[in-house]
Amino acid sequence: MNPVFKITLGLLCTAVVASAANDRIITAVFSRAANGYHREREADGSYKREYYALTPGHYYPGVGKDGSIDPVKFPQVASLAAQLLATKNYWFAKDASQATLLLEISWGKTIPLNDGVYRGNTTAYVDVMNQLTAIRSGSTPYNVGPEGGGPSQTPAGRLNSIPAPLDRKAGGALSAQAQLRQAAEDAGDLALTQTNMFNDLRRKADEHNANLLGYTEEINRRENPTQFGGAGTALEDLIEDIENERYYIIIAAYDFAAAKKGEMKQQWVTRVSVQAQGNRFNESAAYMLAKASRYFGQDSGRLIREFDREGKVTLGDLQVVGVVPQSQVEKPIEKK
């Protein structure tokens, strides 16, 4: 893990206005508390103040250039997060002795499914299987070449290039119909292998994005027979989310004392994302964090997916408590 962040955030913060690029924005938030973490309350019912240090997590730029996220650096994301964390009584520690939490902030854009390649392969597989079915039923027309040596036309041009196998029992070449059938079966086997490969790649990509964005439990909850019995398009909507580009921000909180010893004991993690299409990260980040802030340190129970006609958040000046001097960080924190 990277060393604890030590730049005074107050130097980086200004008033920020964030608005969605259009009037339709869907945010997805998933938050989970762990290892018995719970927030204590004051006599008036408010949460007791907690202090944290900061460390940069991972940044994933996604595929291709994106002028709305590529220039954004950790200090900018951290300054926005600090303003929203303060609204929930999480404050930047003035020194290491005061910090009880280490917050790791990650952000980026997911890598979408290559839908064109996947659909193209699926279509090719269906075509080949339709051809094979027709050939097996004897309904596929074919022409015998002038030399009588095999089919001169087939439903798919690719089948003409496959050599005709020999019928060892008969001791000679197969009939034109048998050649056509054998070629179709070979093409079907190849298409099936490719389809299985693409399905496996799709599954792995979906699993990665679902875990990253906090969709896994909700997808598993929806993936049952009720999806065919009037449950609407909930599951399809979730799959569509994780198979398309989404901007995300993840704030993970660890026990600071344990982290200094190299033990990453997670206390809570909050994940928030929005669709990338039609939005810009530098305009949506504050809005995303504002939506996520209600769940900081809390367990959301399940994925919270909300639709808003317009996303707009105005953030004021940041109040900075202090920083964690490097001299008070006993040793670098490394991931195991």
mmCIF file of C-alpha atoms in Angstrom:
data_model
loop_
_atom_site.group_PDB
_atom_site.id
_atom_site.type_symbol
_atom_site.label_atom_id
_atom_site.label_comp_id
_atom_site.label_asym_id
_atom_site.label_seq_id
_atom_site.Cartn_x
_atom_site.Cartn_y
_atom_site.Cartn_z
ATOM 1 C CA MET A 1 0.000 0.000 0.000
ATOM 2 C CA ASN A 2 1.098 3.565 -0.607
ATOM 3 C CA PRO A 3 2.437 5.697 2.245
ATOM 4 C CA VAL A 4 -0.052 7.747 4.220
ATOM 5 C CA PHE A 5 -1.056 10.903 2.380
ATOM 6 C CA LYS A 6 0.477 13.983 3.969
ATOM 7 C CA ILE A 7 -0.500 17.033 1.883
ATOM 8 C CA THR A 8 -2.660 19.573 3.674
ATOM 9 C CA LEU A 9 -6.024 19.255 1.975
ATOM 10 C CA GLY A 10 -7.044 22.785 2.834
ATOM 11 C CA LEU A 11 -4.699 24.083 0.145
ATOM 12 C CA LEU A 12 -6.547 22.120 -2.506
ATOM 13 C CA CYS A 13 -10.168 22.835 -1.726
ATOM 14 C CA THR A 14 -12.450 25.409 -3.290
ATOM 15 C CA ALA A 15 -16.188 25.703 -3.625
ATOM 16 C CA VAL A 16 -17.365 23.079 -6.101
ATOM 17 C CA VAL A 17 -20.526 22.768 -8.123
ATOM 18 C CA ALA A 18 -21.120 19.364 -9.721
ATOM 19 C CA SER A 19 -23.955 18.702 -12.117
ATOM 20 C CA ALA A 20 -24.793 15.805 -14.382
ATOM 21 C CA ALA A 21 -24.183 16.221 -18.092
ATOM 22 C CA ASN A 22 -27.833 15.389 -18.745
ATOM 23 C CA ASP A 23 -31.033 15.145 -16.724
ATOM 24 C CA ARG A 24 -30.816 11.390 -16.200
ATOM 25 C CA ILE A 25 -28.326 9.922 -13.764
ATOM 26 C CA ILE A 26 -28.473 6.577 -11.975
ATOM 27 C CA THR A 27 -26.197 6.142 -8.988
ATOM 28 C CA ALA A 28 -25.453 2.797 -7.380
ATOM 29 C CA VAL A 29 -24.177 2.671 -3.802
ATOM 30 C CA PHE A 30 -23.110 -0.340 -1.792
ATOM 31 C CA SER A 31 -21.692 -0.029 1.716
ATOM 32 C CA ARG A 32 -20.580 -2.717 4.122
ATOM 33 C CA ALA A 33 -19.382 -2.553 7.730
ATOM 34 C CA ALA A 34 -17.056 -5.338 8.901
ATOM 35 C CA ASN A 35 -15.175 -6.743 11.881
ATOM 36 C CA GLY A 36 -17.766 -5.534 14.357
ATOM 37 C CA TYR A 37 -17.395 -1.871 13.419
ATOM 38 C CA HIS A 38 -20.180 0.426 14.581
ATOM 39 C CA ARG A 39 -20.407 4.134 15.218
ATOM 40 C CA GLU A 40 -20.921 5.478 18.703
ATOM 41 C CA ARG A 41 -23.392 8.291 19.291
ATOM 42 C CA GLU A 42 -23.297 11.377 21.451
ATOM 43 C CA ALA A 43 -26.008 12.241 23.972
ATOM 44 C CA ASP A 44 -27.802 14.324 21.337
ATOM 45 C CA GLY A 45 -27.955 11.354 18.957
ATOM 46 C CA SER A 46 -25.249 12.581 16.580
ATOM 47 C CA TYR A 47 -22.360 10.348 15.633
ATOM 48 C CA LYS A 48 -19.248 10.648 17.748
ATOM 49 C CA ARG A 49 -16.391 12.322 15.910
ATOM 50 C CA GLU A 50 -13.777 9.999 14.431
ATOM 51 C CA TYR A 51 -10.396 10.953 12.985
ATOM 52 C CA TYR A 52 -8.664 9.463 9.989
ATOM 53 C CA ALA A 53 -5.494 9.516 7.918
ATOM 54 C CA LEU A 54 -5.581 9.176 4.123
ATOM 55 C CA THR A 55 -3.784 6.979 1.637
ATOM 56 C CA PRO A 56 -4.254 6.745 -2.145
ATOM 57 C CA GLY A 57 -5.697 3.506 -3.455
ATOM 58 C CA HIS A 58 -5.855 2.403 -7.071
ATOM 59 C CA TYR A 59 -6.731 4.420 -10.143
ATOM 60 C CA TYR A 60 -8.034 2.616 -13.241
ATOM 61 C CA PRO A 61 -8.490 4.847 -16.307
ATOM 62 C CA GLY A 62 -10.598 2.376 -18.275
ATOM 63 C CA VAL A 63 -10.235 2.021 -22.047
ATOM 64 C CA GLY A 64 -9.287 4.949 -24.247
ATOM 65 C CA LYS A 65 -8.751 8.588 -23.402
ATOM 66 C CA ASP A 66 -11.244 10.405 -21.206
ATOM 67 C CA GLY A 67 -10.600 14.080 -20.650
ATOM 68 C CA SER A 68 -12.985 14.194 -17.707
ATOM 69 C CA ILE A 69 -11.075 11.677 -15.561
ATOM 70 C CA ASP A 70 -7.515 11.348 -16.906
ATOM 71 C CA PRO A 71 -6.355 14.713 -15.452
ATOM 72 C CA VAL A 72 -7.980 14.075 -12.050
ATOM 73 C CA LYS A 73 -5.444 13.229 -9.348
ATOM 74 C CA PHE A 74 -5.723 11.865 -5.830
ATOM 75 C CA PRO A 75 -5.609 15.248 -4.030
ATOM 76 C CA GLN A 76 -8.683 16.403 -5.941
ATOM 77 C CA VAL A 77 -10.673 13.260 -5.192
ATOM 78 C CA ALA A 78 -9.490 13.297 -1.562
ATOM 79 C CA SER A 79 -10.502 16.919 -1.076
ATOM 80 C CA LEU A 80 -14.033 16.192 -2.287
ATOM 81 C CA ALA A 81 -14.255 13.105 -0.109
ATOM 82 C CA ALA A 82 -13.039 15.013 2.952
ATOM 83 C CA GLN A 83 -15.845 17.541 2.616
ATOM 84 C CA LEU A 84 -18.508 14.825 2.514
ATOM 85 C CA LEU A 85 -16.834 12.790 5.261
ATOM 86 C CA ALA A 86 -16.992 15.849 7.520
ATOM 87 C CA THR A 87 -20.773 15.955 7.153
ATOM 88 C CA LYS A 88 -20.834 12.545 8.859
ATOM 89 C CA ASN A 89 -18.393 13.644 11.577
ATOM 90 C CA TYR A 90 -15.328 11.977 10.095
ATOM 91 C CA TRP A 91 -12.424 14.417 10.372
ATOM 92 C CA PHE A 92 -8.876 14.513 9.091
ATOM 93 C CA ALA A 93 -6.458 13.800 11.967
ATOM 94 C CA LYS A 94 -3.928 16.433 13.023
ATOM 95 C CA ASP A 95 -1.361 13.741 13.820
ATOM 96 C CA ALA A 96 -0.934 9.972 13.860
ATOM 97 C CA SER A 97 -1.807 9.665 17.533
ATOM 98 C CA GLN A 98 -5.264 11.089 16.866
ATOM 99 C CA ALA A 99 -6.163 8.893 13.874
ATOM 100 C CA THR A 100 -8.212 5.771 14.482
ATOM 101 C CA LEU A 101 -8.988 5.054 10.830
ATOM 102 C CA LEU A 102 -6.942 4.860 7.650
ATOM 103 C CA LEU A 103 -9.072 5.715 4.610
ATOM 104 C CA GLU A 104 -7.989 4.386 1.238
ATOM 105 C CA ILE A 105 -9.586 6.107 -1.754
ATOM 106 C CA SER A 106 -9.728 4.458 -5.185
ATOM 107 C CA TRP A 107 -11.424 5.730 -8.327
ATOM 108 C CA GLY A 108 -11.614 5.103 -12.047
ATOM 109 C CA LYS A 109 -13.721 3.758 -14.898
ATOM 110 C CA THR A 110 -14.671 0.158 -15.545
ATOM 111 C CA ILE A 111 -13.747 -1.727 -18.705
ATOM 112 C CA PRO A 112 -16.916 -2.626 -20.640
ATOM 113 C CA LEU A 113 -17.760 -5.875 -22.354
ATOM 114 C CA ASN A 114 -16.708 -5.875 -26.012
ATOM 115 C CA ASP A 115 -20.282 -6.311 -27.139
ATOM 116 C CA GLY A 116 -19.519 -6.255 -30.863
ATOM 117 C CA VAL A 117 -17.101 -9.178 -30.689
ATOM 118 C CA TYR A 118 -19.372 -11.149 -28.360
ATOM 119 C CA ARG A 119 -22.487 -10.632 -30.492
ATOM 120 C CA GLY A 120 -20.583 -11.384 -33.703
ATOM 121 C CA ASN A 121 -19.362 -14.716 -32.377
ATOM 122 C CA THR A 122 -22.801 -15.610 -31.017
ATOM 123 C CA THR A 123 -24.421 -14.825 -34.368
ATOM 124 C CA ALA A 124 -21.825 -16.938 -36.211
ATOM 125 C CA TYR A 125 -22.473 -19.869 -33.859
ATOM 126 C CA VAL A 126 -26.240 -19.661 -34.365
ATOM 127 C CA ASP A 127 -25.784 -19.523 -38.154
ATOM 128 C CA VAL A 128 -23.564 -22.588 -38.202
ATOM 129 C CA MET A 129 -25.938 -24.566 -35.972
ATOM 130 C CA ASN A 130 -28.898 -23.631 -38.169
ATOM 131 C CA GLN A 131 -26.972 -24.853 -41.205
ATOM 132 C CA LEU A 132 -26.072 -28.100 -39.472
ATOM 133 C CA THR A 133 -29.693 -28.704 -38.465
ATOM 134 C CA ALA A 134 -30.835 -28.146 -42.036
ATOM 135 C CA ILE A 135 -28.171 -30.496 -43.414
ATOM 136 C CA ARG A 136 -29.038 -33.246 -40.935
ATOM 137 C CA SER A 137 -32.691 -33.002 -41.897
ATOM 138 C CA GLY A 138 -31.788 -33.296 -45.586
ATOM 139 C CA SER A 139 -33.488 -30.009 -46.438
ATOM 140 C CA THR A 140 -30.333 -28.154 -47.505
ATOM 141 C CA PRO A 141 -29.914 -27.975 -51.292
ATOM 142 C CA TYR A 142 -26.516 -28.651 -52.802
ATOM 143 C CA ASN A 143 -25.028 -28.940 -56.260
ATOM 144 C CA VAL A 144 -22.619 -31.604 -57.440
ATOM 145 C CA GLY A 145 -19.635 -30.133 -59.249
ATOM 146 C CA PRO A 146 -18.916 -30.934 -62.919
ATOM 147 C CA GLU A 147 -16.415 -33.602 -61.935
ATOM 148 C CA GLY A 148 -18.740 -35.151 -59.362
ATOM 149 C CA GLY A 149 -16.157 -34.534 -56.705
ATOM 150 C CA GLY A 150 -18.258 -32.777 -54.050
ATOM 151 C CA PRO A 151 -20.509 -29.837 -53.359
ATOM 152 C CA SER A 152 -19.926 -26.704 -55.370
ATOM 153 C CA GLN A 153 -22.281 -24.629 -53.199
ATOM 154 C CA THR A 154 -23.075 -24.697 -49.490
ATOM 155 C CA PRO A 155 -25.114 -22.468 -47.164
ATOM 156 C CA ALA A 156 -21.857 -21.024 -45.828
ATOM 157 C CA GLY A 157 -18.888 -20.314 -48.048
ATOM 158 C CA ARG A 158 -16.482 -21.192 -45.259
ATOM 159 C CA LEU A 159 -17.536 -24.854 -45.440
ATOM 160 C CA ASN A 160 -16.213 -25.234 -49.022
ATOM 161 C CA SER A 161 -12.648 -24.789 -47.820
ATOM 162 C CA ILE A 162 -12.766 -27.815 -45.483
ATOM 163 C CA PRO A 163 -11.300 -30.964 -47.125
ATOM 164 C CA ALA A 164 -13.714 -33.836 -47.612
ATOM 165 C CA PRO A 165 -12.904 -36.721 -45.243
ATOM 166 C CA LEU A 166 -12.629 -40.331 -46.438
ATOM 167 C CA ASP A 167 -15.132 -42.970 -45.516
ATOM 168 C CA ARG A 168 -12.720 -45.690 -44.346
ATOM 169 C CA LYS A 169 -15.430 -48.336 -44.212
ATOM 170 C CA ALA A 170 -16.483 -47.761 -47.790
ATOM 171 C CA GLY A 171 -12.894 -47.239 -48.913
ATOM 172 C CA GLY A 172 -13.638 -44.095 -50.875
ATOM 173 C CA ALA A 173 -14.774 -40.517 -50.751
ATOM 174 C CA LEU A 174 -17.957 -39.639 -48.922
ATOM 175 C CA SER A 175 -21.014 -38.544 -50.826
ATOM 176 C CA ALA A 176 -21.555 -34.847 -51.402
ATOM 177 C CA GLN A 177 -24.225 -34.744 -48.692
ATOM 178 C CA ALA A 178 -21.925 -36.510 -46.209
ATOM 179 C CA GLN A 179 -19.089 -34.128 -47.022
ATOM 180 C CA LEU A 180 -21.362 -31.160 -46.432
ATOM 181 C CA ARG A 181 -22.560 -32.578 -43.144
ATOM 182 C CA GLN A 182 -19.043 -33.334 -41.929
ATOM 183 C CA ALA A 183 -17.858 -29.830 -42.833
ATOM 184 C CA ALA A 184 -20.820 -28.282 -40.983
ATOM 185 C CA GLU A 185 -20.161 -30.404 -37.905
ATOM 186 C CA ASP A 186 -16.496 -29.360 -37.878
ATOM 187 C CA ALA A 187 -17.492 -25.699 -38.209
ATOM 188 C CA GLY A 188 -20.049 -26.199 -35.419
ATOM 189 C CA ASP A 189 -17.411 -27.652 -33.095
ATOM 190 C CA LEU A 190 -15.124 -24.686 -33.765
ATOM 191 C CA ALA A 191 -17.937 -22.174 -33.235
ATOM 192 C CA LEU A 192 -18.944 -23.891 -29.988
ATOM 193 C CA THR A 193 -15.371 -23.737 -28.699
ATOM 194 C CA GLN A 194 -15.159 -20.037 -29.522
ATOM 195 C CA THR A 195 -18.550 -19.365 -27.927
ATOM 196 C CA ASN A 196 -17.531 -21.129 -24.718
ATOM 197 C CA MET A 197 -14.321 -19.102 -24.675
ATOM 198 C CA PHE A 198 -16.185 -15.806 -25.092
ATOM 199 C CA ASN A 199 -18.755 -16.820 -22.470
ATOM 200 C CA ASP A 200 -15.932 -17.541 -20.039
ATOM 201 C CA LEU A 201 -14.307 -14.170 -20.742
ATOM 202 C CA ARG A 202 -17.656 -12.445 -20.302
ATOM 203 C CA ARG A 203 -18.288 -14.217 -17.000
ATOM 204 C CA LYS A 204 -14.868 -13.251 -15.635
ATOM 205 C CA ALA A 205 -15.281 -9.619 -16.745
ATOM 206 C CA ASP A 206 -18.747 -9.453 -15.187
ATOM 207 C CA GLU A 207 -17.498 -10.960 -11.929
ATOM 208 C CA HIS A 208 -14.660 -8.433 -11.742
ATOM 209 C CA ASN A 209 -16.907 -5.423 -12.332
ATOM 210 C CA ALA A 210 -19.631 -6.751 -10.022
ATOM 211 C CA ASN A 211 -17.148 -7.165 -7.161
ATOM 212 C CA LEU A 212 -15.539 -3.795 -7.853
ATOM 213 C CA LEU A 213 -18.842 -1.893 -7.888
ATOM 214 C CA GLY A 214 -20.631 -3.849 -5.157
ATOM 215 C CA TYR A 215 -23.150 -5.563 -7.463
ATOM 216 C CA THR A 216 -22.366 -9.196 -6.645
ATOM 217 C CA GLU A 217 -24.861 -9.811 -3.849
ATOM 218 C CA GLU A 218 -27.694 -8.044 -5.655
ATOM 219 C CA ILE A 219 -27.114 -10.001 -8.874
ATOM 220 C CA ASN A 220 -27.058 -13.267 -6.929
ATOM 221 C CA ARG A 221 -30.256 -12.222 -5.158
ATOM 222 C CA ARG A 222 -31.998 -11.492 -8.459
ATOM 223 C CA GLU A 223 -30.679 -14.513 -10.365
ATOM 224 C CA ASN A 224 -33.452 -16.957 -9.494
ATOM 225 C CA PRO A 225 -36.655 -18.296 -11.123
ATOM 226 C CA THR A 226 -38.581 -15.117 -10.220
ATOM 227 C CA GLN A 227 -36.766 -13.325 -13.041
ATOM 228 C CA PHE A 228 -39.038 -15.282 -15.407
ATOM 229 C CA GLY A 229 -42.186 -14.725 -13.369
ATOM 230 C CA GLY A 230 -42.962 -11.029 -13.498
ATOM 231 C CA ALA A 231 -39.940 -9.699 -11.609
ATOM 232 C CA GLY A 232 -39.378 -7.130 -14.339
ATOM 233 C CA THR A 233 -36.007 -6.264 -15.826
ATOM 234 C CA ALA A 234 -34.126 -5.840 -12.552
ATOM 235 C CA LEU A 235 -31.525 -8.507 -13.320
ATOM 236 C CA GLU A 236 -31.052 -7.305 -16.896
ATOM 237 C CA ASP A 237 -30.564 -3.749 -15.628
ATOM 238 C CA LEU A 238 -27.851 -4.893 -13.222
ATOM 239 C CA ILE A 239 -26.035 -6.869 -15.923
ATOM 240 C CA GLU A 240 -26.269 -3.917 -18.283
ATOM 241 C CA ASP A 241 -24.651 -1.716 -15.624
ATOM 242 C CA ILE A 242 -21.623 -3.922 -15.088
ATOM 243 C CA GLU A 243 -21.162 -4.574 -18.820
ATOM 244 C CA ASN A 244 -20.988 -0.869 -19.637
ATOM 245 C CA GLU A 245 -18.499 1.810 -18.622
ATOM 246 C CA ARG A 246 -19.116 3.261 -15.165
ATOM 247 C CA TYR A 247 -17.257 5.872 -13.165
ATOM 248 C CA TYR A 248 -16.675 4.797 -9.588
ATOM 249 C CA ILE A 249 -15.204 5.943 -6.279
ATOM 250 C CA ILE A 250 -14.413 3.551 -3.435
ATOM 251 C CA ILE A 251 -13.609 4.608 0.124
ATOM 252 C CA ALA A 252 -12.321 1.775 2.330
ATOM 253 C CA ALA A 253 -11.677 2.362 6.033
ATOM 254 C CA TYR A 254 -9.109 0.320 7.969
ATOM 255 C CA ASP A 255 -8.106 0.214 11.615
ATOM 256 C CA PHE A 256 -5.221 2.695 11.748
ATOM 257 C CA ALA A 257 -3.302 1.060 14.608
ATOM 258 C CA ALA A 258 -3.426 -2.336 12.875
ATOM 259 C CA ALA A 259 -2.514 -0.764 9.507
ATOM 260 C CA LYS A 260 0.708 0.661 10.938
ATOM 261 C CA LYS A 261 1.670 -2.915 11.765
ATOM 262 C CA GLY A 262 0.907 -4.025 8.216
ATOM 263 C CA GLU A 263 -2.423 -5.656 9.131
ATOM 264 C CA MET A 264 -5.237 -4.383 6.927
ATOM 265 C CA LYS A 265 -8.297 -4.823 9.135
ATOM 266 C CA GLN A 266 -11.185 -3.339 7.184
ATOM 267 C CA GLN A 267 -13.822 -1.492 9.211
ATOM 268 C CA TRP A 268 -16.124 -0.385 6.403
ATOM 269 C CA VAL A 269 -16.148 0.224 2.668
ATOM 270 C CA THR A 270 -18.485 2.360 0.552
ATOM 271 C CA ARG A 271 -18.672 1.997 -3.240
ATOM 272 C CA VAL A 272 -20.489 4.422 -5.525
ATOM 273 C CA SER A 273 -20.750 4.487 -9.314
ATOM 274 C CA VAL A 274 -22.603 6.152 -12.190
ATOM 275 C CA GLN A 275 -22.831 5.328 -15.871
ATOM 276 C CA ALA A 276 -20.022 6.933 -17.840
ATOM 277 C CA GLN A 277 -22.056 7.467 -20.992
ATOM 278 C CA GLY A 278 -23.688 10.889 -20.872
ATOM 279 C CA ASN A 279 -21.727 11.962 -17.775
ATOM 280 C CA ARG A 280 -18.308 13.400 -16.987
ATOM 281 C CA PHE A 281 -16.282 12.268 -14.009
ATOM 282 C CA ASN A 282 -15.062 15.741 -13.024
ATOM 283 C CA GLU A 283 -18.689 16.943 -12.981
ATOM 284 C CA SER A 284 -20.186 13.857 -11.322
ATOM 285 C CA ALA A 285 -17.632 13.086 -8.596
ATOM 286 C CA ALA A 286 -19.080 15.461 -5.991
ATOM 287 C CA TYR A 287 -22.599 14.240 -6.729
ATOM 288 C CA MET A 288 -21.507 10.618 -6.429
ATOM 289 C CA LEU A 289 -19.834 11.213 -3.081
ATOM 290 C CA ALA A 290 -22.828 13.157 -1.806
ATOM 291 C CA LYS A 291 -25.088 10.196 -2.592
ATOM 292 C CA ALA A 292 -22.630 7.813 -0.963
ATOM 293 C CA SER A 293 -22.048 9.923 2.145
ATOM 294 C CA ARG A 294 -25.257 8.863 3.867
ATOM 295 C CA TYR A 295 -23.788 5.351 4.062
ATOM 296 C CA PHE A 296 -20.253 6.193 5.258
ATOM 297 C CA GLY A 297 -19.493 3.839 8.131
ATOM 298 C CA GLN A 298 -22.837 2.109 7.679
ATOM 299 C CA ASP A 299 -24.101 -1.125 6.186
ATOM 300 C CA SER A 300 -26.475 -0.393 3.305
ATOM 301 C CA GLY A 301 -27.825 -3.936 3.482
ATOM 302 C CA ARG A 302 -27.987 -4.241 -0.296
ATOM 303 C CA LEU A 303 -27.146 -2.314 -3.446
ATOM 304 C CA ILE A 304 -28.918 1.056 -3.483
ATOM 305 C CA ARG A 305 -29.652 1.981 -7.076
ATOM 306 C CA GLU A 306 -31.302 5.378 -7.433
ATOM 307 C CA PHE A 307 -32.587 7.346 -10.403
ATOM 308 C CA ASP A 308 -32.485 11.154 -10.398
ATOM 309 C CA ARG A 309 -33.647 13.584 -13.033
ATOM 310 C CA GLU A 310 -30.749 15.906 -12.248
ATOM 311 C CA GLY A 311 -27.608 15.530 -10.194
ATOM 312 C CA LYS A 312 -26.277 18.712 -8.641
ATOM 313 C CA VAL A 313 -24.226 19.243 -5.502
ATOM 314 C CA THR A 314 -22.673 22.421 -4.146
ATOM 315 C CA LEU A 315 -19.779 22.008 -1.740
ATOM 316 C CA GLY A 316 -18.397 24.796 0.394
ATOM 317 C CA ASP A 317 -14.923 25.344 1.845
ATOM 318 C CA LEU A 318 -13.245 22.448 3.601
ATOM 319 C CA GLN A 319 -12.429 22.699 7.295
ATOM 320 C CA VAL A 320 -9.103 20.992 7.887
ATOM 321 C CA VAL A 321 -8.176 19.626 11.295
ATOM 322 C CA GLY A 322 -4.597 18.736 10.377
ATOM 323 C CA VAL A 323 -2.287 16.282 8.687
ATOM 324 C CA VAL A 324 -0.358 13.167 9.616
ATOM 325 C CA PRO A 325 3.369 14.024 9.653
ATOM 326 C CA GLN A 326 5.593 11.430 8.056
ATOM 327 C CA SER A 327 7.704 11.256 11.218
ATOM 328 C CA GLN A 328 4.709 9.859 13.079
ATOM 329 C CA VAL A 329 4.071 7.078 10.614
ATOM 330 C CA GLU A 330 6.096 4.244 12.077
ATOM 331 C CA LYS A 331 6.681 2.333 8.866
ATOM 332 C CA PRO A 332 5.315 2.030 5.323
ATOM 333 C CA ILE A 333 2.103 0.094 4.967
ATOM 334 C CA GLU A 334 2.244 -2.722 2.503
ATOM 335 C CA LYS A 335 -0.401 -5.007 1.154
ATOM 336 C CA LYS A 336 0.038 -8.652 1.898
#
